[in-house]
Coordinates of C-alpha atoms and ligand atoms in Angstrom, one line a residue:
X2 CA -19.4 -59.6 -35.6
X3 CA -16.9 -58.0 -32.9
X4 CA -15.5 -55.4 -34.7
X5 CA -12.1 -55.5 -32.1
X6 CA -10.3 -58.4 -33.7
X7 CA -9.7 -59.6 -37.1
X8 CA -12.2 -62.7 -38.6
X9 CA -9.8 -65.9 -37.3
X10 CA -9.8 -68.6 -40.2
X11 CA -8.0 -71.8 -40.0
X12 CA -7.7 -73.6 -43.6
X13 CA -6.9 -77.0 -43.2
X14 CA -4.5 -78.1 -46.1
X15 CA -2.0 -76.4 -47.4
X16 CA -2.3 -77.4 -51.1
X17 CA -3.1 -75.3 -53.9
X18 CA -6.6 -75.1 -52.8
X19 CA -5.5 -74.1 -49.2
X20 CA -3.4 -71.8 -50.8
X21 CA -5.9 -70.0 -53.2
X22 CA -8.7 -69.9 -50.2
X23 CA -6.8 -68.0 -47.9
X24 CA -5.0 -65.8 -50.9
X25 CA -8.9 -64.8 -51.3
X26 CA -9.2 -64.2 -47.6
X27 CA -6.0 -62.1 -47.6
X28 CA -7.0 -59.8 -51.0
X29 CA -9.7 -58.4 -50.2
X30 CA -10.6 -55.7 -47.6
X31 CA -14.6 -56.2 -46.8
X32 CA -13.8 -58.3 -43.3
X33 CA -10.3 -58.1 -42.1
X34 CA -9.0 -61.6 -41.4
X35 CA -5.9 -63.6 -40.0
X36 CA -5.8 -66.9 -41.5
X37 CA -3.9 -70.1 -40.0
X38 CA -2.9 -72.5 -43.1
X39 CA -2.6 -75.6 -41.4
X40 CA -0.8 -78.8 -43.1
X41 CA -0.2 -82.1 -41.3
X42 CA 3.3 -82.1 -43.0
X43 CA 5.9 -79.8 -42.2
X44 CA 6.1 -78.7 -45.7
X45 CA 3.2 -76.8 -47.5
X46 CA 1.8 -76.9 -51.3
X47 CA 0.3 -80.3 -51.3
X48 CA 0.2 -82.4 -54.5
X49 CA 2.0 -79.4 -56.3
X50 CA 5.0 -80.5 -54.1
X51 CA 3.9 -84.1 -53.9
X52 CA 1.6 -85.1 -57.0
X53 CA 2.9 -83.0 -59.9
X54 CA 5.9 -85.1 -61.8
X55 CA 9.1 -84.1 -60.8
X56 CA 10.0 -83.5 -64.4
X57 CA 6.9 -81.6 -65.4
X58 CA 9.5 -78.9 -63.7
X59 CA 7.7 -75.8 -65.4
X60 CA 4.7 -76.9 -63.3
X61 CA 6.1 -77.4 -60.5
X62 CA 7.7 -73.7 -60.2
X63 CA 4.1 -72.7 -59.5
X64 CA 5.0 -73.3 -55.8
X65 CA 6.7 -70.2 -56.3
X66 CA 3.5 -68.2 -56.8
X67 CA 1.5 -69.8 -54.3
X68 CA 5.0 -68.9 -52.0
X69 CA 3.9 -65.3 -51.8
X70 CA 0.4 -65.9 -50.1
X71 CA 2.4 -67.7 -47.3
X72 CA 4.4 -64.4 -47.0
X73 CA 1.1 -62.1 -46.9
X74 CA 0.4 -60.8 -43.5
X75 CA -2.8 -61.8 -42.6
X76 CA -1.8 -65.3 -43.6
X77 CA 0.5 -67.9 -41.2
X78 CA 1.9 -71.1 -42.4
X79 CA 1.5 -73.6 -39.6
X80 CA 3.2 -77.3 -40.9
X81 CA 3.5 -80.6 -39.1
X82 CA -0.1 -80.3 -37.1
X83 CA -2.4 -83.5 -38.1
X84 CA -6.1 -82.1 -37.6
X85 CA -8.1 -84.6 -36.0
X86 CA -4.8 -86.3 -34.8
X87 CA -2.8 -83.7 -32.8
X88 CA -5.9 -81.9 -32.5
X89 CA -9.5 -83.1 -32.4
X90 CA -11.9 -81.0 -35.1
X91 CA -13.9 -79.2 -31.5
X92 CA -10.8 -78.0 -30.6
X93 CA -9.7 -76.6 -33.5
X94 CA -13.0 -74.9 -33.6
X95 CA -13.0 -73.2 -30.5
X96 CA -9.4 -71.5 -31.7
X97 CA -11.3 -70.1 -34.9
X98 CA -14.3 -68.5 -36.1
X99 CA -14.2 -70.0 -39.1
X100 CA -12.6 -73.2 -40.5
X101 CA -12.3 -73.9 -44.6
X102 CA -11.6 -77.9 -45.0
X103 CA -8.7 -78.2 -48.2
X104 CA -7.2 -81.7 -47.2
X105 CA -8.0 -82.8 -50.7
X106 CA -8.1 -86.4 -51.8
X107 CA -5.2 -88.9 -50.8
X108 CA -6.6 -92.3 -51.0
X109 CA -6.4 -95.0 -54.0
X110 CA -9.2 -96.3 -55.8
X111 CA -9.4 -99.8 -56.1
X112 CA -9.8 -102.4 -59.1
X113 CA -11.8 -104.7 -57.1
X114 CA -10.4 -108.1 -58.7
X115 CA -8.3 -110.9 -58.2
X116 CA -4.5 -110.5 -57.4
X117 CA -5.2 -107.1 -56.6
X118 CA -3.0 -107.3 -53.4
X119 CA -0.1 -109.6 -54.4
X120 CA 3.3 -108.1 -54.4
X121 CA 3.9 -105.9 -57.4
X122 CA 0.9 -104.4 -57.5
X123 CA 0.7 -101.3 -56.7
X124 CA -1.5 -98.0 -56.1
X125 CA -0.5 -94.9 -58.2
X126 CA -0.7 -92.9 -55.2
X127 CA 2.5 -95.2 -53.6
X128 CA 4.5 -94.7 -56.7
X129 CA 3.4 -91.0 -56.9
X130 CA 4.2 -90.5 -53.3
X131 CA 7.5 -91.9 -53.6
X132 CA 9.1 -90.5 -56.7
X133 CA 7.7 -87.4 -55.2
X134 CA 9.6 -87.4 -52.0
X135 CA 6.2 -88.0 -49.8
X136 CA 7.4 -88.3 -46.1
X137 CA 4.7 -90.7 -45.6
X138 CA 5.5 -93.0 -49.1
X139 CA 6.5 -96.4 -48.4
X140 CA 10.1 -96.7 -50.0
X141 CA 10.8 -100.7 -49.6
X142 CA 7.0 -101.3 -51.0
X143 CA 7.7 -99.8 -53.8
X144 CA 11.1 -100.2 -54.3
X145 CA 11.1 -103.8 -53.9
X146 CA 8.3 -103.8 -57.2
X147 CA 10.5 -101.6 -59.0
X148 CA 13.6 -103.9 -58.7
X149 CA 13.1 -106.8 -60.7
X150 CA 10.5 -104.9 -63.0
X151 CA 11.2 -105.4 -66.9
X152 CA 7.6 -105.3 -67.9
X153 CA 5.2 -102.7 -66.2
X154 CA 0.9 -102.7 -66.5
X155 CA -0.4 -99.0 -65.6
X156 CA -3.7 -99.4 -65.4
X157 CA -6.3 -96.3 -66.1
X158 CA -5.8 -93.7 -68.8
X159 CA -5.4 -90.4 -67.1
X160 CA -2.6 -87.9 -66.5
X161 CA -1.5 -89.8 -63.4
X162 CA -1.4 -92.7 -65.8
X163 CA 1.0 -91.2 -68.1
X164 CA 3.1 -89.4 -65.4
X165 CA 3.8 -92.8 -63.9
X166 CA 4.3 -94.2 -67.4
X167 CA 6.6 -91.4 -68.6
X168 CA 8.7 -91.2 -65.5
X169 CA 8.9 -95.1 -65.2
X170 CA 10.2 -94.9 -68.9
X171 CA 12.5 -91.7 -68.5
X172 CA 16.7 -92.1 -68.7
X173 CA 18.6 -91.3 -65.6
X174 CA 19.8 -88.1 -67.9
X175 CA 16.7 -87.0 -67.8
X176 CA 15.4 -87.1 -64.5
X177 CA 18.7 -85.4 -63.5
X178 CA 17.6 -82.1 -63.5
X179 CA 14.4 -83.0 -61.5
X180 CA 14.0 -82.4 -57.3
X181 CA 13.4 -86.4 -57.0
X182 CA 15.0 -87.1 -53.8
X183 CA 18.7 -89.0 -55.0
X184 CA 17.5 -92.5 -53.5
X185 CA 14.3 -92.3 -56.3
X186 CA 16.9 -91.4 -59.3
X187 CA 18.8 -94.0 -58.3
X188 CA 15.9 -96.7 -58.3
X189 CA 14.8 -95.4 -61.6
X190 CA 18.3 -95.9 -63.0
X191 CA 18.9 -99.1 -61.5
X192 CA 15.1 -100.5 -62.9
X193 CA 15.1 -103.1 -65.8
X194 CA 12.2 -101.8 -67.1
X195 CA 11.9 -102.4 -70.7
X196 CA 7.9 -102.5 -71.7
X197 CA 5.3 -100.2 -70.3
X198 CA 1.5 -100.9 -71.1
X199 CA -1.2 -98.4 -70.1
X200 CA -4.8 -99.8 -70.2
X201 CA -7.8 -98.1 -71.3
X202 CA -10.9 -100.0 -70.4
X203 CA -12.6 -97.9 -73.2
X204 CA -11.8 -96.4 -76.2
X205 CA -9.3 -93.5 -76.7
X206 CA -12.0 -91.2 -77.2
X207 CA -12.8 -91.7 -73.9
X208 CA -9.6 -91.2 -72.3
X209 CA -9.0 -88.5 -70.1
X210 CA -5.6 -87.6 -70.5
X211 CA -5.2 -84.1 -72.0
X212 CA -3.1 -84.2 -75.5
X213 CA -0.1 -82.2 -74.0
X214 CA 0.6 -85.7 -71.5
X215 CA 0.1 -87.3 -74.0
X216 CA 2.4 -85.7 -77.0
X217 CA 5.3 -85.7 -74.2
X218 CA 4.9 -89.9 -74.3
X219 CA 6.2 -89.5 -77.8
X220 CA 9.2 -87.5 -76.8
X221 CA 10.9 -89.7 -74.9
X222 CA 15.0 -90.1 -75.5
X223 CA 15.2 -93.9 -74.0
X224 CA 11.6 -95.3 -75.3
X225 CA 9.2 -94.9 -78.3
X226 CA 5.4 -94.6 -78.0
X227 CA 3.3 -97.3 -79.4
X228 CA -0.6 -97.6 -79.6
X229 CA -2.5 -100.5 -80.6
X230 CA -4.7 -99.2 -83.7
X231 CA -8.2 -99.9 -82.4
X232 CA -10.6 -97.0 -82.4
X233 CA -8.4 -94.4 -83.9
X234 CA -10.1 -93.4 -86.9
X235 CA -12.8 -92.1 -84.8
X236 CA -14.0 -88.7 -85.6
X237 CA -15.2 -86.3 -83.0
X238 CA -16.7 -83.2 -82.5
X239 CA -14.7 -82.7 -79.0
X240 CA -11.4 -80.8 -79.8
X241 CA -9.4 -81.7 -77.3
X242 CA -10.7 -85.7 -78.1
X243 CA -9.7 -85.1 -81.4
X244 CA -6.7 -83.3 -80.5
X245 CA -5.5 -86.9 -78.6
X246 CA -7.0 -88.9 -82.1
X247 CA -4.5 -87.0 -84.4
X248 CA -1.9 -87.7 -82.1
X249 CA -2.2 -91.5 -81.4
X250 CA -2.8 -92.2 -85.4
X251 CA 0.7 -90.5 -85.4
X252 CA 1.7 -93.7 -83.4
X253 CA -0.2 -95.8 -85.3
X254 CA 3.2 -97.4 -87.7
X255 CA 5.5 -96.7 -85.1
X256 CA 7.0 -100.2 -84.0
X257 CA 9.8 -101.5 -80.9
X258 CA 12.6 -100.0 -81.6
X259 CA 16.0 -102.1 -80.2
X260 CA 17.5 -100.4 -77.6
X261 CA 14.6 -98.4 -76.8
X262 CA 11.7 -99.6 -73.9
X263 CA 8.7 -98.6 -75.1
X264 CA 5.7 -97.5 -73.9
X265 CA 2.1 -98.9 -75.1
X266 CA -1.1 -98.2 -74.9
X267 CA -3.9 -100.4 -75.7
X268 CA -7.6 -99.3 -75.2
X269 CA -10.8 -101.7 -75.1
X270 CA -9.0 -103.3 -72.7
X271 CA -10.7 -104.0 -68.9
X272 CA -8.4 -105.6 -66.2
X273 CA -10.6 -108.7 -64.6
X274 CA -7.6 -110.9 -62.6
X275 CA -4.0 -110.0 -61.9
X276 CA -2.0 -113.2 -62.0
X277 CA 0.7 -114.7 -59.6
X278 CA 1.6 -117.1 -57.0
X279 CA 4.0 -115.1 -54.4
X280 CA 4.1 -111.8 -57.0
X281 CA 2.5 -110.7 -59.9
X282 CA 2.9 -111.9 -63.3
X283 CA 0.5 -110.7 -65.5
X284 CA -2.4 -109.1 -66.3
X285 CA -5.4 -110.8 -67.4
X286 CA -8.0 -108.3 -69.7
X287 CA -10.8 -108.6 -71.5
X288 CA -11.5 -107.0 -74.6
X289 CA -14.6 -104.3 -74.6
X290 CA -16.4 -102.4 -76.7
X291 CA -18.0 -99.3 -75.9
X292 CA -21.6 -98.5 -77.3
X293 CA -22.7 -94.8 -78.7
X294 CA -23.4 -93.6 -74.7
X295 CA -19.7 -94.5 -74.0
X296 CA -20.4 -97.1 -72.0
X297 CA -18.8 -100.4 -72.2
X298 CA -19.7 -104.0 -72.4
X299 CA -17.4 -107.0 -72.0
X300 CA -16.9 -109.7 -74.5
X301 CA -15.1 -112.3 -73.0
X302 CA -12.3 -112.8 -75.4
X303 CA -9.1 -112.6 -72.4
X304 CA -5.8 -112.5 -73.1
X305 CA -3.0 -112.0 -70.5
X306 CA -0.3 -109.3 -70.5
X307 CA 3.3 -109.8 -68.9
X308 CA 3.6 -108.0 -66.0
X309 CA 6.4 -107.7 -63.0
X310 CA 4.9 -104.4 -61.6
X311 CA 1.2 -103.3 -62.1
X312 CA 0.1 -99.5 -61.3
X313 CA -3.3 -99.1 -61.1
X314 CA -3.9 -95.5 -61.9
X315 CA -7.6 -95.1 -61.8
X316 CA -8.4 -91.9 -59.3
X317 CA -7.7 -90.9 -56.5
X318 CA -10.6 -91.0 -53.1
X319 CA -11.0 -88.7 -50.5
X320 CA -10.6 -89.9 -47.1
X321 CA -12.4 -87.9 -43.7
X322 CA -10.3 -87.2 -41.3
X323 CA -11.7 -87.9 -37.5
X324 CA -14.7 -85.5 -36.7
X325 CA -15.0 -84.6 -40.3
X326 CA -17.0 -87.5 -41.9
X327 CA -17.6 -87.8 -46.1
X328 CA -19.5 -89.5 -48.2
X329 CA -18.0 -93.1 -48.8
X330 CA -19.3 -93.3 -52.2
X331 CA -18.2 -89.7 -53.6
X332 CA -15.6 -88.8 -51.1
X333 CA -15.9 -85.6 -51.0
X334 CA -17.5 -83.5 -47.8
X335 CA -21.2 -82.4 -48.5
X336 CA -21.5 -78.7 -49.2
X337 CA -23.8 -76.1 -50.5
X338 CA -21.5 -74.0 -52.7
X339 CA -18.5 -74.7 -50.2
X340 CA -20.8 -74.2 -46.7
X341 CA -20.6 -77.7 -45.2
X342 CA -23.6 -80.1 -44.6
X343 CA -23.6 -82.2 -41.4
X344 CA -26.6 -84.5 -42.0
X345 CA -28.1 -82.6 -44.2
X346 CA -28.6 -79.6 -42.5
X347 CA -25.7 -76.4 -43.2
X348 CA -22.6 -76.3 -40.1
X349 CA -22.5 -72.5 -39.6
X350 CA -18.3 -71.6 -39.9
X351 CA -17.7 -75.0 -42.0
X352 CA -16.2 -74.6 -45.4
X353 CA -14.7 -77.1 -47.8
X354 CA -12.4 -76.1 -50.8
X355 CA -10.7 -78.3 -53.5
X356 CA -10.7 -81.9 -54.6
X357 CA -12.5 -82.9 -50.9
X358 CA -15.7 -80.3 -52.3
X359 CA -15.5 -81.7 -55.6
X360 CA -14.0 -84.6 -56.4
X361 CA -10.3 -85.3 -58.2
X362 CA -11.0 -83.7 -61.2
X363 CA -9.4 -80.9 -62.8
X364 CA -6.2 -79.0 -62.9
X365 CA -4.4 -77.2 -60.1
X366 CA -6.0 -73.9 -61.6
X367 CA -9.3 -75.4 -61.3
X368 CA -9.2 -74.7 -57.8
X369 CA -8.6 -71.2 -57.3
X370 CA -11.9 -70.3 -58.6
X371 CA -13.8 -73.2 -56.4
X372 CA -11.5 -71.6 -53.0
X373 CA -13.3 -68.1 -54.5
X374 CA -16.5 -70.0 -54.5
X375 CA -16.1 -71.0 -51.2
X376 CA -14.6 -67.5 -49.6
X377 CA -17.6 -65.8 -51.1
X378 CA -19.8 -68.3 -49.3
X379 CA -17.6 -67.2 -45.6
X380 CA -17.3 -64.0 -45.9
X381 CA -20.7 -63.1 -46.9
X382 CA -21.4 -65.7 -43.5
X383 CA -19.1 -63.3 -41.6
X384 CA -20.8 -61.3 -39.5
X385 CA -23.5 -64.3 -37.7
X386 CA -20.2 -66.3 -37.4
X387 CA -20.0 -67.8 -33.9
X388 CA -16.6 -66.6 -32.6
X389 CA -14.1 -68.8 -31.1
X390 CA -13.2 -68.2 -27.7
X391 CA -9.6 -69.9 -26.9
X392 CA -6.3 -68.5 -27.3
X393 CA -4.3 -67.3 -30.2
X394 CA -3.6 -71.0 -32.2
X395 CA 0.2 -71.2 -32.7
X396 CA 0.4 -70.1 -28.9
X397 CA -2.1 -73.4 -27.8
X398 CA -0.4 -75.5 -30.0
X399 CA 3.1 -74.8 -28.3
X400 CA 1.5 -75.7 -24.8
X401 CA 0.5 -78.9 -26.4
X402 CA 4.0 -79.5 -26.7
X403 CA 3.5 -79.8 -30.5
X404 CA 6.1 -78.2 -32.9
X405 CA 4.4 -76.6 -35.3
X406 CA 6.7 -75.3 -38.4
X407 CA 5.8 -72.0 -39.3
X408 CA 7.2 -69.7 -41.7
X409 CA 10.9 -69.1 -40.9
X410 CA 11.2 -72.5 -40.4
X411 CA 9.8 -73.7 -43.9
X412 CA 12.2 -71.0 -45.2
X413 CA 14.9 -73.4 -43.3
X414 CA 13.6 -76.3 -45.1
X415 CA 13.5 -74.7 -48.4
X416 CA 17.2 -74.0 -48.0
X417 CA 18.4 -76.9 -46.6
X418 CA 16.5 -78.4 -49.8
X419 CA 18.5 -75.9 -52.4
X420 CA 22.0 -76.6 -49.9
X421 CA 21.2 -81.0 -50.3
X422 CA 21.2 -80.4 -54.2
X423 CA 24.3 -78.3 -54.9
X424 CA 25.9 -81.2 -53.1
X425 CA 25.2 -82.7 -56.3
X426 CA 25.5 -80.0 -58.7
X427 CA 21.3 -79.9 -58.9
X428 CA 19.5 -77.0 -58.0
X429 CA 17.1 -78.7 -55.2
X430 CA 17.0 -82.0 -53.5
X431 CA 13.7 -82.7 -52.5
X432 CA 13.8 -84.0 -48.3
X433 CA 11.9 -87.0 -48.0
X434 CA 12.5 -87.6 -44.3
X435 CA 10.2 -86.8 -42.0
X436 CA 12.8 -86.3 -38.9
X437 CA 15.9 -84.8 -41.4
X438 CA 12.6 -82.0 -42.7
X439 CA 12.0 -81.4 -39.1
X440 CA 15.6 -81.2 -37.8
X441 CA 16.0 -78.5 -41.1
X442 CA 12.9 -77.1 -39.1
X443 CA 14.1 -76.5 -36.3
X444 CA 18.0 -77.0 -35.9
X445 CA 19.0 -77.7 -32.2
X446 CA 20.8 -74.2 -30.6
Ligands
NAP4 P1 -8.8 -89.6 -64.0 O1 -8.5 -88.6 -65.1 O2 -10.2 -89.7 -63.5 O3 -8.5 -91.1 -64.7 C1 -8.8 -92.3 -64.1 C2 -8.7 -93.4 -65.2 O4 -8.9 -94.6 -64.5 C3 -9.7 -93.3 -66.3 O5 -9.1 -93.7 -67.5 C4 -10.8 -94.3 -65.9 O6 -11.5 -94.9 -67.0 C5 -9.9 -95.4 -65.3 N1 -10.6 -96.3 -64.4 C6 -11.4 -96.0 -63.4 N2 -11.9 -97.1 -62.8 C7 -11.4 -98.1 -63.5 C8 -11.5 -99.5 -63.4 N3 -12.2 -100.1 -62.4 N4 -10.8 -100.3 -64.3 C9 -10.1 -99.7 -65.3 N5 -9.9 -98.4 -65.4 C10 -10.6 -97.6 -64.5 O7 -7.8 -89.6 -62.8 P2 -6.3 -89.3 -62.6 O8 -5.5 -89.7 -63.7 O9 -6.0 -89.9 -61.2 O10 -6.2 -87.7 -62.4 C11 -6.9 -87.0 -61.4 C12 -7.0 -85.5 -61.8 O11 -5.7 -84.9 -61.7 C13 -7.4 -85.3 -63.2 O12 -8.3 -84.2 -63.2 C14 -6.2 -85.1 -63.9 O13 -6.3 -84.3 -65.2 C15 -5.4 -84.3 -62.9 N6 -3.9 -84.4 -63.2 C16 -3.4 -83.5 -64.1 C17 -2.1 -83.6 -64.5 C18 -1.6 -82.6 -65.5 O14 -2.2 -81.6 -65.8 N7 -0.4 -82.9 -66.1 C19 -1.3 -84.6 -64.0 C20 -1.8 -85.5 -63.1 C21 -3.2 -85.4 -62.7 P3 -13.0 -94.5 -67.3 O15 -13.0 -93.2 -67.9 O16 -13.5 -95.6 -68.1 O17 -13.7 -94.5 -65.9

């Protein structure tokens, strides 16, 4: 290795596995480094920023510990730069020694039935995206569903499930002391919604919500929890499975109470058509059963749920990005232990980190110690790296005429962000607009 400059990294993603991959890079002292952490959007920490629930707000402060790795000094923060877009993979390369893939996993999953596409249905990722503030999130889609929408389908049984279920079922008093962006709270308060169902196609031991999600669901001020009691005297081993048992049986008597929405959720119960003409109307399911392996078979007894607005909630898939194919089935990148695989064979100076190594699994600590997996894997690499020749990255990006948002300017954003909500007596106001984050950015002189 050239022992005159510092190892060049660029991490690409600035989500909590971007984060924790170039916090390893900065804390430790065996190869001295400068890390670029590069985000498409002008704003960094990913899904913690623009997955997490808005009112899971003790969750969300954890942006302010993954702040202090943007403020380390072998580490930039450069927003609004779309790899593969504004610049093509090779020329990010030939910037950087090294490059550590975090993009994660945006895309939807889909149901692959009937109806699927009318208006009204709807991929958790839109509704997560715009109750989130995404710059990207497509406001009228979702906002049109939301509208008329007295009875809601969520389908899947995850946390992303219940988020969307618990926020969809929150009163305006308690979203108020979220970050939504004000046009989202307003939505919410205006919605009719009045009946929630969450589907499990298999039993509730085999749901994979974890029982803190799913105790909140029975804490709600303006709806009560309801569970249809089907597979809840189940015993099991599992503690956290029987941890979500004890807690649904809880459920078990409770009935509609008036006044209240409520919130349902009915397992055993696989989606096979969505119903409508011009927008949806229902749900049609089939009952299941599951056999001692888990799996499920259908036994074609249907019945239909009302529905004005179905969520499907059923994972999330990641996407490549152009020169960075992955695997259509798994969507994640291949890797050995974070080095990435191009056709099989190991891409010297290619790392992956985070849900686009693994898969969407797993809590936001989960990936600090896959982005340790994956530093280990570089810097023991580090010294047959083959160095990048071009100029200094920020400096090329600039004669690109891009506008790359870098530290002092997030800081802009983030106080623009805390000025918008004391406007309204909140303590932040999440910018959702691409052009107003950018003008925060970088105000004209
Ligand atoms: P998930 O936990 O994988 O849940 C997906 C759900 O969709 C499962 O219930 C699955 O059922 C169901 N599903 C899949 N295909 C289906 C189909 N064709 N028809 C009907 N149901 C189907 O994914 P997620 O909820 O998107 O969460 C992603 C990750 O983020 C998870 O690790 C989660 O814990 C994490 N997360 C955590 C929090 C938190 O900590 N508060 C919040 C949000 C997300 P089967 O099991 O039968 O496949």
């Amino acid at each position: 290795m050239d022992a005159e400059r510092q190892l060049r990294v660029a991490v690409v993603g600035a989500g909590p596995a971007g984060v924790y991959a170039a916090e390893a890079l900065a804390d430790q002292s065996e190869v001295p480094v400068a890390v670029d952490l590069l985000d498409r959007l002008p704003t960094p920490f990913g899904l913690v920023r623009h997955g997490i629930a808005p009112d899971h707000t003790k969750m969300r402060a954890l942006s302010e510990t993954l702040r202090r790795t943007l403020d380390h000094p072998c580490v930039r923060f450069v927003g609004n730069v779309d790899v593969g877009v504004d610049l093509s993979v090779a020329d990010l390369r030939a910037h950087v020694d090294a490059v550590v893939w975090t993009h994660g996993a945006s895309g939807d999953r889909r149901l692959g039935i009937d109806g699927e596409d009318l208006p009204g249905s709807l991929a958790a990722t839109d509704v997560v995206a715009w109750y989130c503030g995404h710059p990207d999130a497509d406001r009228a889609l979702v906002e049109t569903a939301l509208a008329g929408a007295r009875d809601v389908v969520v389908v899947g049984v995850g946390n992303v499930a219940l988020d969307v279920a618990r926020v969809l079922a929150r009163s305006p008093g308690e979203l108020a002391g979220t970050d939504m962006p004000q046009h989202v709270l307003d939505a919410l308060a205006a919605a009719p919604v009045e009946r929630v169902t969450v589907l499990g196609r298999r039993g509730p031991a085999q749901a994979t919500f974890t029982t803190q999600e799913l105790r909140e669901l029975g804490h709600l001020e303006a709806a009560v929890a309801l569970v249809d009691p089907v597979g809840l005297d189940e015993e099991s081993q599992v503690r956290a499975v029987a941890r979500n048992l004890a807690v649904l049986r809880e459920w078990a008597d409770h009935a509609p109470e008036p006044g209240k929405a409520s919130v349902r959720l009915r397992f055993f119960a696989r989606p096979v058509r969505i119903e409508g003409s011009d927008r949806v109307t229902g749900v049609v399911v089939e009952r299941t059963e599951v056999d001692a392996a888990d799996r499920l078979t259908g036994t074609r007894e249907v019945d239909v749920v009302p529905a004005d607005l179905v969520v499907r909630s059923i994972g999330y898939q990641g996407r490549g990005l152009p020169g960075l194919p992955v695997d259509d089935r798994t969507g994640v990148v291949a890797n050995e232990a974070g080095r990435v695989l191009r056709d099989g064979v190991l891409s010297p100076g290619e790392y992956v980190a985070g849900w686009i190594k693994r898969g969407p699994t797993g809590v936001v600590g989960t990936n600090k110690h896959d982005a340790r997996e994956t530093v280990h894997a570089l810097l023991a690499d580090a010294g047959g790296l083959p160095r990048g020749t071009g100029p200094d990255l920020v400096a090329a990006l600039l004669d690109r005429g891009l506008h790359p948002v870098l530290l002092d300017h997030w800081r802009a954003i983030d106080d623009a962000e805390v000025a918008l909500g004391a406007t309204r007596g909140r303590a932040r106001t999440t910018m959702h607009d691409r052009a107003a984050l950018l003008a925060a950015a970088h105000p004209p002189r």
